Amino acid sequence: MTTYVVGDVQGCHASLVDLLQRVKFQPERDALWFTGDLVNRGPDSLAVLRLAQRLNAVTVLGNHDLHLLAVAAGAVPKRKRDTLDAVLAAPDAPALLDWLAQRPLMHEAEGVVLVHAGLLPQWDLPVARECARAVEATLRGPERVTFLTEMYGDAPDRWDPGLDGWARLRLSVNAFTRLRYCRRDGSCDFSFKGPPGQQPADLLPWFEMPARRHAGTRIVFGHWSALGLYRGADVTGLDSGCLWGGRLTALRLDDGEALSLSCPPYRSPG
């Protein structure tokens, strides 16, 4: 069996089908993982969701996946750039949304930790696992709609083991689905989205923070299209900007080879 991990698709169904054909993906033999953000801003989020569900793919939740759940639940209004109408109007929407809500924030298998965006430098794996499970339980429980309302916002921006309630859940969601940079004091910056080398002097990519407690763990993530395909000592970033006319990338876990194809520019940044 071969496991392929695909970067952010964001509704680019035709490109996903093309990529799976090029890597000769065989659903009866191979496994398929996604780094999250299956949906939104691209042209066919509904087809991507249906394909991922049909293939029983592993996917972690991204910020756009959570936003879809929030819009569907009436927790927040749609945004101007959302392309979620076809999903919301589909006859199988309840089943698709329920399937999506059952996806994890962090997946661990084959010696790899799969997340959408990143891990806080203060987290070791047991703490990260506990934070992920707490969010997942809330998302699947009776406080789901309240959670989907409360998850928006940038505060708190610093980890404290004493955090509880919505503050702890919100910071956890932001780390798993929005993190790119941390300040040198260990707090999070959720505003700057550019590539390393262009950031303000007090910011470091989360995976370059000194003494991060999960160092040495093999982490695969997406979310950061400006970073592109990235290979670090123990991290691999797979969002190569398909939505923006970049590439869609699949990582073959057994040998680490990355395979990608060029994508049409469905959207332009800004």
PDB file of C-alpha atoms in Angstrom:
ATOM      1  CA  MET A   1       0.000   0.000   0.000  1.00  0.00           C
ATOM      2  CA  THR A   2       1.166   3.503  -0.854  1.00  0.00           C
ATOM      3  CA  THR A   3       0.007   6.553   1.098  1.00  0.00           C
ATOM      4  CA  TYR A   4      -0.296   9.849  -0.764  1.00  0.00           C
ATOM      5  CA  VAL A   5      -0.718  13.134   1.113  1.00  0.00           C
ATOM      6  CA  VAL A   6      -2.257  15.908  -0.986  1.00  0.00           C
ATOM      7  CA  GLY A   7      -1.945  19.608  -0.191  1.00  0.00           C
ATOM      8  CA  ASP A   8      -4.788  22.129  -0.016  1.00  0.00           C
ATOM      9  CA  VAL A   9      -7.351  21.459  -2.759  1.00  0.00           C
ATOM     10  CA  GLN A  10      -9.869  24.222  -1.960  1.00  0.00           C
ATOM     11  CA  GLY A  11     -12.508  23.027  -4.386  1.00  0.00           C
ATOM     12  CA  CYS A  12     -10.160  22.446  -7.349  1.00  0.00           C
ATOM     13  CA  HIS A  13     -11.724  19.105  -8.232  1.00  0.00           C
ATOM     14  CA  ALA A  14     -10.446  18.798 -11.800  1.00  0.00           C
ATOM     15  CA  SER A  15      -6.861  19.335 -10.676  1.00  0.00           C
ATOM     16  CA  LEU A  16      -7.276  16.750  -7.909  1.00  0.00           C
ATOM     17  CA  VAL A  17      -8.605  14.124 -10.324  1.00  0.00           C
ATOM     18  CA  ASP A  18      -5.728  14.915 -12.706  1.00  0.00           C
ATOM     19  CA  LEU A  19      -3.158  14.517  -9.942  1.00  0.00           C
ATOM     20  CA  LEU A  20      -4.579  11.215  -8.717  1.00  0.00           C
ATOM     21  CA  GLN A  21      -4.456   9.874 -12.263  1.00  0.00           C
ATOM     22  CA  ARG A  22      -0.863  10.997 -12.711  1.00  0.00           C
ATOM     23  CA  VAL A  23       0.324   9.272  -9.534  1.00  0.00           C
ATOM     24  CA  LYS A  24      -1.685   6.176 -10.563  1.00  0.00           C
ATOM     25  CA  PHE A  25      -3.659   6.218  -7.321  1.00  0.00           C
ATOM     26  CA  GLN A  26      -5.576   2.953  -6.817  1.00  0.00           C
ATOM     27  CA  PRO A  27      -8.266   3.243  -4.103  1.00  0.00           C
ATOM     28  CA  GLU A  28      -8.387  -0.509  -3.532  1.00  0.00           C
ATOM     29  CA  ARG A  29      -4.661  -0.520  -2.852  1.00  0.00           C
ATOM     30  CA  ASP A  30      -3.513   2.960  -1.806  1.00  0.00           C
ATOM     31  CA  ALA A  31      -4.384   5.390   0.994  1.00  0.00           C
ATOM     32  CA  LEU A  32      -5.186   9.070   0.497  1.00  0.00           C
ATOM     33  CA  TRP A  33      -4.629  11.836   3.041  1.00  0.00           C
ATOM     34  CA  PHE A  34      -5.375  15.560   2.754  1.00  0.00           C
ATOM     35  CA  THR A  35      -3.823  18.471   4.647  1.00  0.00           C
ATOM     36  CA  GLY A  36      -7.254  20.107   5.029  1.00  0.00           C
ATOM     37  CA  ASP A  37      -9.055  22.943   3.243  1.00  0.00           C
ATOM     38  CA  LEU A  38     -10.865  20.615   0.901  1.00  0.00           C
ATOM     39  CA  VAL A  39     -13.317  23.403   0.154  1.00  0.00           C
ATOM     40  CA  ASN A  40     -13.924  27.064  -0.651  1.00  0.00           C
ATOM     41  CA  ARG A  41     -12.810  29.676  -3.169  1.00  0.00           C
ATOM     42  CA  GLY A  42     -12.264  27.060  -5.882  1.00  0.00           C
ATOM     43  CA  PRO A  43     -14.891  26.051  -8.457  1.00  0.00           C
ATOM     44  CA  ASP A  44     -16.198  22.678  -7.206  1.00  0.00           C
ATOM     45  CA  SER A  45     -16.034  22.118  -3.465  1.00  0.00           C
ATOM     46  CA  LEU A  46     -19.038  19.781  -3.637  1.00  0.00           C
ATOM     47  CA  ALA A  47     -17.258  17.345  -5.966  1.00  0.00           C
ATOM     48  CA  VAL A  48     -14.123  17.407  -3.803  1.00  0.00           C
ATOM     49  CA  LEU A  49     -16.120  16.574  -0.666  1.00  0.00           C
ATOM     50  CA  ARG A  50     -17.964  13.760  -2.417  1.00  0.00           C
ATOM     51  CA  LEU A  51     -14.718  12.309  -3.751  1.00  0.00           C
ATOM     52  CA  ALA A  52     -12.956  12.459  -0.374  1.00  0.00           C
ATOM     53  CA  GLN A  53     -15.905  10.814   1.347  1.00  0.00           C
ATOM     54  CA  ARG A  54     -16.269   8.123  -1.303  1.00  0.00           C
ATOM     55  CA  LEU A  55     -12.565   7.248  -1.120  1.00  0.00           C
ATOM     56  CA  ASN A  56     -12.692   7.179   2.705  1.00  0.00           C
ATOM     57  CA  ALA A  57      -9.779   9.612   2.674  1.00  0.00           C
ATOM     58  CA  VAL A  58      -8.056  10.816   5.809  1.00  0.00           C
ATOM     59  CA  THR A  59      -8.305  14.580   6.093  1.00  0.00           C
ATOM     60  CA  VAL A  60      -7.630  16.993   8.906  1.00  0.00           C
ATOM     61  CA  LEU A  61      -9.823  20.047   9.281  1.00  0.00           C
ATOM     62  CA  GLY A  62      -8.622  23.326   7.834  1.00  0.00           C
ATOM     63  CA  ASN A  63      -9.889  26.832   8.467  1.00  0.00           C
ATOM     64  CA  HIS A  64     -12.047  26.790   5.320  1.00  0.00           C
ATOM     65  CA  ASP A  65     -13.566  23.431   6.262  1.00  0.00           C
ATOM     66  CA  LEU A  66     -14.498  24.797   9.679  1.00  0.00           C
ATOM     67  CA  HIS A  67     -15.881  27.948   8.048  1.00  0.00           C
ATOM     68  CA  LEU A  68     -18.149  25.812   5.857  1.00  0.00           C
ATOM     69  CA  LEU A  69     -19.469  24.056   8.955  1.00  0.00           C
ATOM     70  CA  ALA A  70     -20.033  27.414  10.646  1.00  0.00           C
ATOM     71  CA  VAL A  71     -21.942  28.854   7.675  1.00  0.00           C
ATOM     72  CA  ALA A  72     -24.035  25.698   7.321  1.00  0.00           C
ATOM     73  CA  ALA A  73     -24.930  25.832  11.029  1.00  0.00           C
ATOM     74  CA  GLY A  74     -25.960  29.485  10.817  1.00  0.00           C
ATOM     75  CA  ALA A  75     -23.199  30.460  13.229  1.00  0.00           C
ATOM     76  CA  VAL A  76     -21.725  33.048  10.841  1.00  0.00           C
ATOM     77  CA  PRO A  77     -22.756  34.569   7.494  1.00  0.00           C
ATOM     78  CA  LYS A  78     -21.085  33.713   4.222  1.00  0.00           C
ATOM     79  CA  ARG A  79     -18.187  35.888   3.118  1.00  0.00           C
ATOM     80  CA  LYS A  80     -17.990  37.651  -0.219  1.00  0.00           C
ATOM     81  CA  ARG A  81     -15.330  35.295  -1.603  1.00  0.00           C
ATOM     82  CA  ASP A  82     -16.923  32.052  -0.377  1.00  0.00           C
ATOM     83  CA  THR A  83     -17.886  29.503  -3.038  1.00  0.00           C
ATOM     84  CA  LEU A  84     -19.971  27.231  -0.828  1.00  0.00           C
ATOM     85  CA  ASP A  85     -23.483  27.570  -2.302  1.00  0.00           C
ATOM     86  CA  ALA A  86     -23.422  24.281  -4.209  1.00  0.00           C
ATOM     87  CA  VAL A  87     -22.418  22.375  -1.073  1.00  0.00           C
ATOM     88  CA  LEU A  88     -25.110  24.024   1.042  1.00  0.00           C
ATOM     89  CA  ALA A  89     -27.817  23.331  -1.557  1.00  0.00           C
ATOM     90  CA  ALA A  90     -26.832  19.734  -2.328  1.00  0.00           C
ATOM     91  CA  PRO A  91     -29.326  16.960  -1.475  1.00  0.00           C
ATOM     92  CA  ASP A  92     -26.541  15.071   0.298  1.00  0.00           C
ATOM     93  CA  ALA A  93     -25.337  18.164   2.199  1.00  0.00           C
ATOM     94  CA  PRO A  94     -26.368  16.838   5.644  1.00  0.00           C
ATOM     95  CA  ALA A  95     -24.369  13.633   5.143  1.00  0.00           C
ATOM     96  CA  LEU A  96     -21.357  15.467   3.720  1.00  0.00           C
ATOM     97  CA  LEU A  97     -21.339  18.046   6.505  1.00  0.00           C
ATOM     98  CA  ASP A  98     -21.694  15.371   9.165  1.00  0.00           C
ATOM     99  CA  TRP A  99     -18.786  13.466   7.612  1.00  0.00           C
ATOM    100  CA  LEU A 100     -16.695  16.644   7.575  1.00  0.00           C
ATOM    101  CA  ALA A 101     -17.519  17.448  11.208  1.00  0.00           C
ATOM    102  CA  GLN A 102     -16.173  14.037  12.237  1.00  0.00           C
ATOM    103  CA  ARG A 103     -12.710  14.712  10.781  1.00  0.00           C
ATOM    104  CA  PRO A 104      -9.817  15.279  13.216  1.00  0.00           C
ATOM    105  CA  LEU A 105      -7.600  18.306  13.705  1.00  0.00           C
ATOM    106  CA  MET A 106      -4.507  16.106  14.016  1.00  0.00           C
ATOM    107  CA  HIS A 107      -3.892  12.668  12.535  1.00  0.00           C
ATOM    108  CA  GLU A 108      -1.039  10.396  13.591  1.00  0.00           C
ATOM    109  CA  ALA A 109       0.005   7.341  11.600  1.00  0.00           C
ATOM    110  CA  GLU A 110       2.999   5.878   9.742  1.00  0.00           C
ATOM    111  CA  GLY A 111       5.380   7.931  11.871  1.00  0.00           C
ATOM    112  CA  VAL A 112       3.807  11.186  10.669  1.00  0.00           C
ATOM    113  CA  VAL A 113       1.741  13.912  12.319  1.00  0.00           C
ATOM    114  CA  LEU A 114      -0.683  15.480   9.845  1.00  0.00           C
ATOM    115  CA  VAL A 115      -2.110  18.944  10.596  1.00  0.00           C
ATOM    116  CA  HIS A 116      -3.494  21.735   8.464  1.00  0.00           C
ATOM    117  CA  ALA A 117      -1.330  24.645   9.664  1.00  0.00           C
ATOM    118  CA  GLY A 118       1.004  23.897  12.566  1.00  0.00           C
ATOM    119  CA  LEU A 119       1.674  23.176  16.215  1.00  0.00           C
ATOM    120  CA  LEU A 120       2.427  25.691  18.945  1.00  0.00           C
ATOM    121  CA  PRO A 121       6.119  25.588  19.960  1.00  0.00           C
ATOM    122  CA  GLN A 122       5.109  25.043  23.615  1.00  0.00           C
ATOM    123  CA  TRP A 123       3.226  21.839  22.761  1.00  0.00           C
ATOM    124  CA  ASP A 124       4.702  18.399  22.987  1.00  0.00           C
ATOM    125  CA  LEU A 125       2.720  15.679  21.242  1.00  0.00           C
ATOM    126  CA  PRO A 126       0.630  14.639  24.273  1.00  0.00           C
ATOM    127  CA  VAL A 127      -0.482  18.242  24.816  1.00  0.00           C
ATOM    128  CA  ALA A 128      -1.193  18.738  21.096  1.00  0.00           C
ATOM    129  CA  ARG A 129      -3.184  15.516  21.077  1.00  0.00           C
ATOM    130  CA  GLU A 130      -5.222  16.572  24.115  1.00  0.00           C
ATOM    131  CA  CYS A 131      -5.979  19.973  22.571  1.00  0.00           C
ATOM    132  CA  ALA A 132      -7.056  18.399  19.285  1.00  0.00           C
ATOM    133  CA  ARG A 133      -9.338  15.891  20.982  1.00  0.00           C
ATOM    134  CA  ALA A 134     -10.973  18.622  23.102  1.00  0.00           C
ATOM    135  CA  VAL A 135     -11.864  20.657  20.022  1.00  0.00           C
ATOM    136  CA  GLU A 136     -13.108  17.594  18.156  1.00  0.00           C
ATOM    137  CA  ALA A 137     -15.341  16.547  21.052  1.00  0.00           C
ATOM    138  CA  THR A 138     -16.853  20.025  21.257  1.00  0.00           C
ATOM    139  CA  LEU A 139     -17.424  20.164  17.498  1.00  0.00           C
ATOM    140  CA  ARG A 140     -19.282  16.846  17.632  1.00  0.00           C
ATOM    141  CA  GLY A 141     -21.245  17.629  20.798  1.00  0.00           C
ATOM    142  CA  PRO A 142     -24.282  19.692  21.840  1.00  0.00           C
ATOM    143  CA  GLU A 143     -22.291  22.957  21.942  1.00  0.00           C
ATOM    144  CA  ARG A 144     -21.321  22.709  18.274  1.00  0.00           C
ATOM    145  CA  VAL A 145     -23.074  25.884  17.073  1.00  0.00           C
ATOM    146  CA  THR A 146     -21.737  27.938  19.990  1.00  0.00           C
ATOM    147  CA  PHE A 147     -18.245  26.606  19.319  1.00  0.00           C
ATOM    148  CA  LEU A 148     -18.500  27.494  15.614  1.00  0.00           C
ATOM    149  CA  THR A 149     -19.377  31.053  16.637  1.00  0.00           C
ATOM    150  CA  GLU A 150     -16.743  31.351  19.362  1.00  0.00           C
ATOM    151  CA  MET A 151     -13.830  29.952  17.337  1.00  0.00           C
ATOM    152  CA  TYR A 152     -13.333  33.196  15.372  1.00  0.00           C
ATOM    153  CA  GLY A 153     -10.807  35.762  16.631  1.00  0.00           C
ATOM    154  CA  ASP A 154      -7.074  36.082  17.297  1.00  0.00           C
ATOM    155  CA  ALA A 155      -7.115  36.114  21.095  1.00  0.00           C
ATOM    156  CA  PRO A 156      -5.587  34.623  23.091  1.00  0.00           C
ATOM    157  CA  ASP A 157      -2.339  34.535  21.126  1.00  0.00           C
ATOM    158  CA  ARG A 158      -0.132  32.845  23.729  1.00  0.00           C
ATOM    159  CA  TRP A 159      -0.281  29.333  25.157  1.00  0.00           C
ATOM    160  CA  ASP A 160      -0.822  28.887  28.854  1.00  0.00           C
ATOM    161  CA  PRO A 161      -1.589  25.460  30.315  1.00  0.00           C
ATOM    162  CA  GLY A 162      -4.119  27.215  32.570  1.00  0.00           C
ATOM    163  CA  LEU A 163      -6.250  28.392  29.651  1.00  0.00           C
ATOM    164  CA  ASP A 164      -9.706  26.891  29.678  1.00  0.00           C
ATOM    165  CA  GLY A 165     -13.128  27.263  28.107  1.00  0.00           C
ATOM    166  CA  TRP A 166     -13.545  28.983  24.759  1.00  0.00           C
ATOM    167  CA  ALA A 167     -10.167  30.703  25.062  1.00  0.00           C
ATOM    168  CA  ARG A 168      -8.326  27.367  25.128  1.00  0.00           C
ATOM    169  CA  LEU A 169     -10.425  25.940  22.303  1.00  0.00           C
ATOM    170  CA  ARG A 170     -10.001  29.069  20.151  1.00  0.00           C
ATOM    171  CA  LEU A 171      -6.218  29.129  20.518  1.00  0.00           C
ATOM    172  CA  SER A 172      -6.113  25.407  19.744  1.00  0.00           C
ATOM    173  CA  VAL A 173      -8.185  25.869  16.580  1.00  0.00           C
ATOM    174  CA  ASN A 174      -6.020  28.800  15.506  1.00  0.00           C
ATOM    175  CA  ALA A 175      -2.832  26.801  15.994  1.00  0.00           C
ATOM    176  CA  PHE A 176      -4.042  23.782  14.070  1.00  0.00           C
ATOM    177  CA  THR A 177      -5.715  25.699  11.229  1.00  0.00           C
ATOM    178  CA  ARG A 178      -4.222  29.223  10.930  1.00  0.00           C
ATOM    179  CA  LEU A 179      -0.674  29.272  12.311  1.00  0.00           C
ATOM    180  CA  ARG A 180       2.227  30.478  10.172  1.00  0.00           C
ATOM    181  CA  TYR A 181       4.402  32.698  12.368  1.00  0.00           C
ATOM    182  CA  CYS A 182       5.195  33.074  16.036  1.00  0.00           C
ATOM    183  CA  ARG A 183       6.769  36.060  17.716  1.00  0.00           C
ATOM    184  CA  ARG A 184      10.099  35.461  19.359  1.00  0.00           C
ATOM    185  CA  ASP A 185       8.423  35.621  22.771  1.00  0.00           C
ATOM    186  CA  GLY A 186       6.386  32.518  21.854  1.00  0.00           C
ATOM    187  CA  SER A 187       3.093  34.231  21.083  1.00  0.00           C
ATOM    188  CA  CYS A 188       1.311  33.789  17.747  1.00  0.00           C
ATOM    189  CA  ASP A 189       0.930  36.213  14.871  1.00  0.00           C
ATOM    190  CA  PHE A 190      -2.056  35.425  12.656  1.00  0.00           C
ATOM    191  CA  SER A 191      -1.789  38.467  10.383  1.00  0.00           C
ATOM    192  CA  PHE A 192       1.359  38.139   8.268  1.00  0.00           C
ATOM    193  CA  LYS A 193       0.970  35.593   5.436  1.00  0.00           C
ATOM    194  CA  GLY A 194       4.044  36.143   3.292  1.00  0.00           C
ATOM    195  CA  PRO A 195       6.968  33.754   2.806  1.00  0.00           C
ATOM    196  CA  PRO A 196       9.898  33.494   5.198  1.00  0.00           C
ATOM    197  CA  GLY A 197      12.412  36.228   4.538  1.00  0.00           C
ATOM    198  CA  GLN A 198       9.743  38.886   4.106  1.00  0.00           C
ATOM    199  CA  GLN A 199       8.315  38.837   7.622  1.00  0.00           C
ATOM    200  CA  PRO A 200       8.843  41.497  10.296  1.00  0.00           C
ATOM    201  CA  ALA A 201      12.018  40.978  12.310  1.00  0.00           C
ATOM    202  CA  ASP A 202      10.241  39.732  15.438  1.00  0.00           C
ATOM    203  CA  LEU A 203       8.519  36.834  13.634  1.00  0.00           C
ATOM    204  CA  LEU A 204       9.732  33.309  12.941  1.00  0.00           C
ATOM    205  CA  PRO A 205       7.963  30.480  11.109  1.00  0.00           C
ATOM    206  CA  TRP A 206       6.411  28.234  13.748  1.00  0.00           C
ATOM    207  CA  PHE A 207       8.712  25.358  12.730  1.00  0.00           C
ATOM    208  CA  GLU A 208      11.831  27.498  13.239  1.00  0.00           C
ATOM    209  CA  MET A 209      11.025  28.496  16.797  1.00  0.00           C
ATOM    210  CA  PRO A 210      13.916  27.577  19.110  1.00  0.00           C
ATOM    211  CA  ALA A 211      13.332  24.751  21.566  1.00  0.00           C
ATOM    212  CA  ARG A 212       9.936  23.828  20.137  1.00  0.00           C
ATOM    213  CA  ARG A 213       8.826  20.844  22.173  1.00  0.00           C
ATOM    214  CA  HIS A 214       7.753  18.692  19.224  1.00  0.00           C
ATOM    215  CA  ALA A 215      11.093  19.022  17.380  1.00  0.00           C
ATOM    216  CA  GLY A 216      12.128  15.758  15.769  1.00  0.00           C
ATOM    217  CA  THR A 217       8.550  14.736  15.025  1.00  0.00           C
ATOM    218  CA  ARG A 218       7.823  14.312  11.316  1.00  0.00           C
ATOM    219  CA  ILE A 219       5.054  16.828  10.588  1.00  0.00           C
ATOM    220  CA  VAL A 220       3.219  17.303   7.284  1.00  0.00           C
ATOM    221  CA  PHE A 221       1.082  20.403   6.879  1.00  0.00           C
ATOM    222  CA  GLY A 222      -0.597  22.705   4.333  1.00  0.00           C
ATOM    223  CA  HIS A 223      -2.266  26.125   4.659  1.00  0.00           C
ATOM    224  CA  TRP A 224       0.702  28.299   3.656  1.00  0.00           C
ATOM    225  CA  SER A 225       0.527  28.816  -0.123  1.00  0.00           C
ATOM    226  CA  ALA A 226       3.182  31.575  -0.047  1.00  0.00           C
ATOM    227  CA  LEU A 227       5.594  29.032   1.426  1.00  0.00           C
ATOM    228  CA  GLY A 228       4.954  26.550  -1.381  1.00  0.00           C
ATOM    229  CA  LEU A 229       6.357  23.052  -1.303  1.00  0.00           C
ATOM    230  CA  TYR A 230       8.680  23.163   1.700  1.00  0.00           C
ATOM    231  CA  ARG A 231      11.034  20.546   3.094  1.00  0.00           C
ATOM    232  CA  GLY A 232      12.630  21.093   6.467  1.00  0.00           C
ATOM    233  CA  ALA A 233      14.534  18.749   8.720  1.00  0.00           C
ATOM    234  CA  ASP A 234      11.334  17.362  10.247  1.00  0.00           C
ATOM    235  CA  VAL A 235       8.502  19.254   8.508  1.00  0.00           C
ATOM    236  CA  THR A 236       7.018  19.188   5.011  1.00  0.00           C
ATOM    237  CA  GLY A 237       4.655  21.865   3.717  1.00  0.00           C
ATOM    238  CA  LEU A 238       2.402  20.858   0.827  1.00  0.00           C
ATOM    239  CA  ASP A 239       0.240  23.879  -0.006  1.00  0.00           C
ATOM    240  CA  SER A 240       1.782  24.840  -3.337  1.00  0.00           C
ATOM    241  CA  GLY A 241      -0.944  27.293  -4.331  1.00  0.00           C
ATOM    242  CA  CYS A 242      -3.200  25.281  -6.634  1.00  0.00           C
ATOM    243  CA  LEU A 243      -6.063  27.742  -6.177  1.00  0.00           C
ATOM    244  CA  TRP A 244      -3.904  30.680  -7.248  1.00  0.00           C
ATOM    245  CA  GLY A 245      -2.523  29.065 -10.397  1.00  0.00           C
ATOM    246  CA  GLY A 246       0.368  27.324  -8.688  1.00  0.00           C
ATOM    247  CA  ARG A 247       0.620  23.575  -8.317  1.00  0.00           C
ATOM    248  CA  LEU A 248      -1.222  20.767  -6.553  1.00  0.00           C
ATOM    249  CA  THR A 249       1.206  18.468  -4.777  1.00  0.00           C
ATOM    250  CA  ALA A 250       1.057  14.901  -3.525  1.00  0.00           C
ATOM    251  CA  LEU A 251       3.703  13.537  -1.155  1.00  0.00           C
ATOM    252  CA  ARG A 252       4.382   9.801  -1.345  1.00  0.00           C
ATOM    253  CA  LEU A 253       5.059   8.886   2.255  1.00  0.00           C
ATOM    254  CA  ASP A 254       7.072   5.736   1.773  1.00  0.00           C
ATOM    255  CA  ASP A 255       9.930   7.405  -0.113  1.00  0.00           C
ATOM    256  CA  GLY A 256       9.205  11.118   0.417  1.00  0.00           C
ATOM    257  CA  GLU A 257       8.884  11.899  -3.284  1.00  0.00           C
ATOM    258  CA  ALA A 258       6.678  14.887  -4.094  1.00  0.00           C
ATOM    259  CA  LEU A 259       4.688  14.804  -7.322  1.00  0.00           C
ATOM    260  CA  SER A 260       2.801  17.824  -8.581  1.00  0.00           C
ATOM    261  CA  LEU A 261       1.017  19.373 -11.538  1.00  0.00           C
ATOM    262  CA  SER A 262       0.352  22.909 -12.690  1.00  0.00           C
ATOM    263  CA  CYS A 263      -3.138  24.287 -12.005  1.00  0.00           C
ATOM    264  CA  PRO A 264      -5.234  26.952 -13.719  1.00  0.00           C
ATOM    265  CA  PRO A 265      -5.584  30.173 -11.722  1.00  0.00           C
ATOM    266  CA  TYR A 266      -9.067  29.885 -10.278  1.00  0.00           C
ATOM    267  CA  ARG A 267      -8.593  32.924  -8.053  1.00  0.00           C
ATOM    268  CA  SER A 268      -6.135  35.784  -7.670  1.00  0.00           C
ATOM    269  CA  PRO A 269      -4.792  36.805  -4.246  1.00  0.00           C
ATOM    270  CA  GLY A 270      -6.521  39.857  -2.793  1.00  0.00           C
TER     271      GLY A 270
END
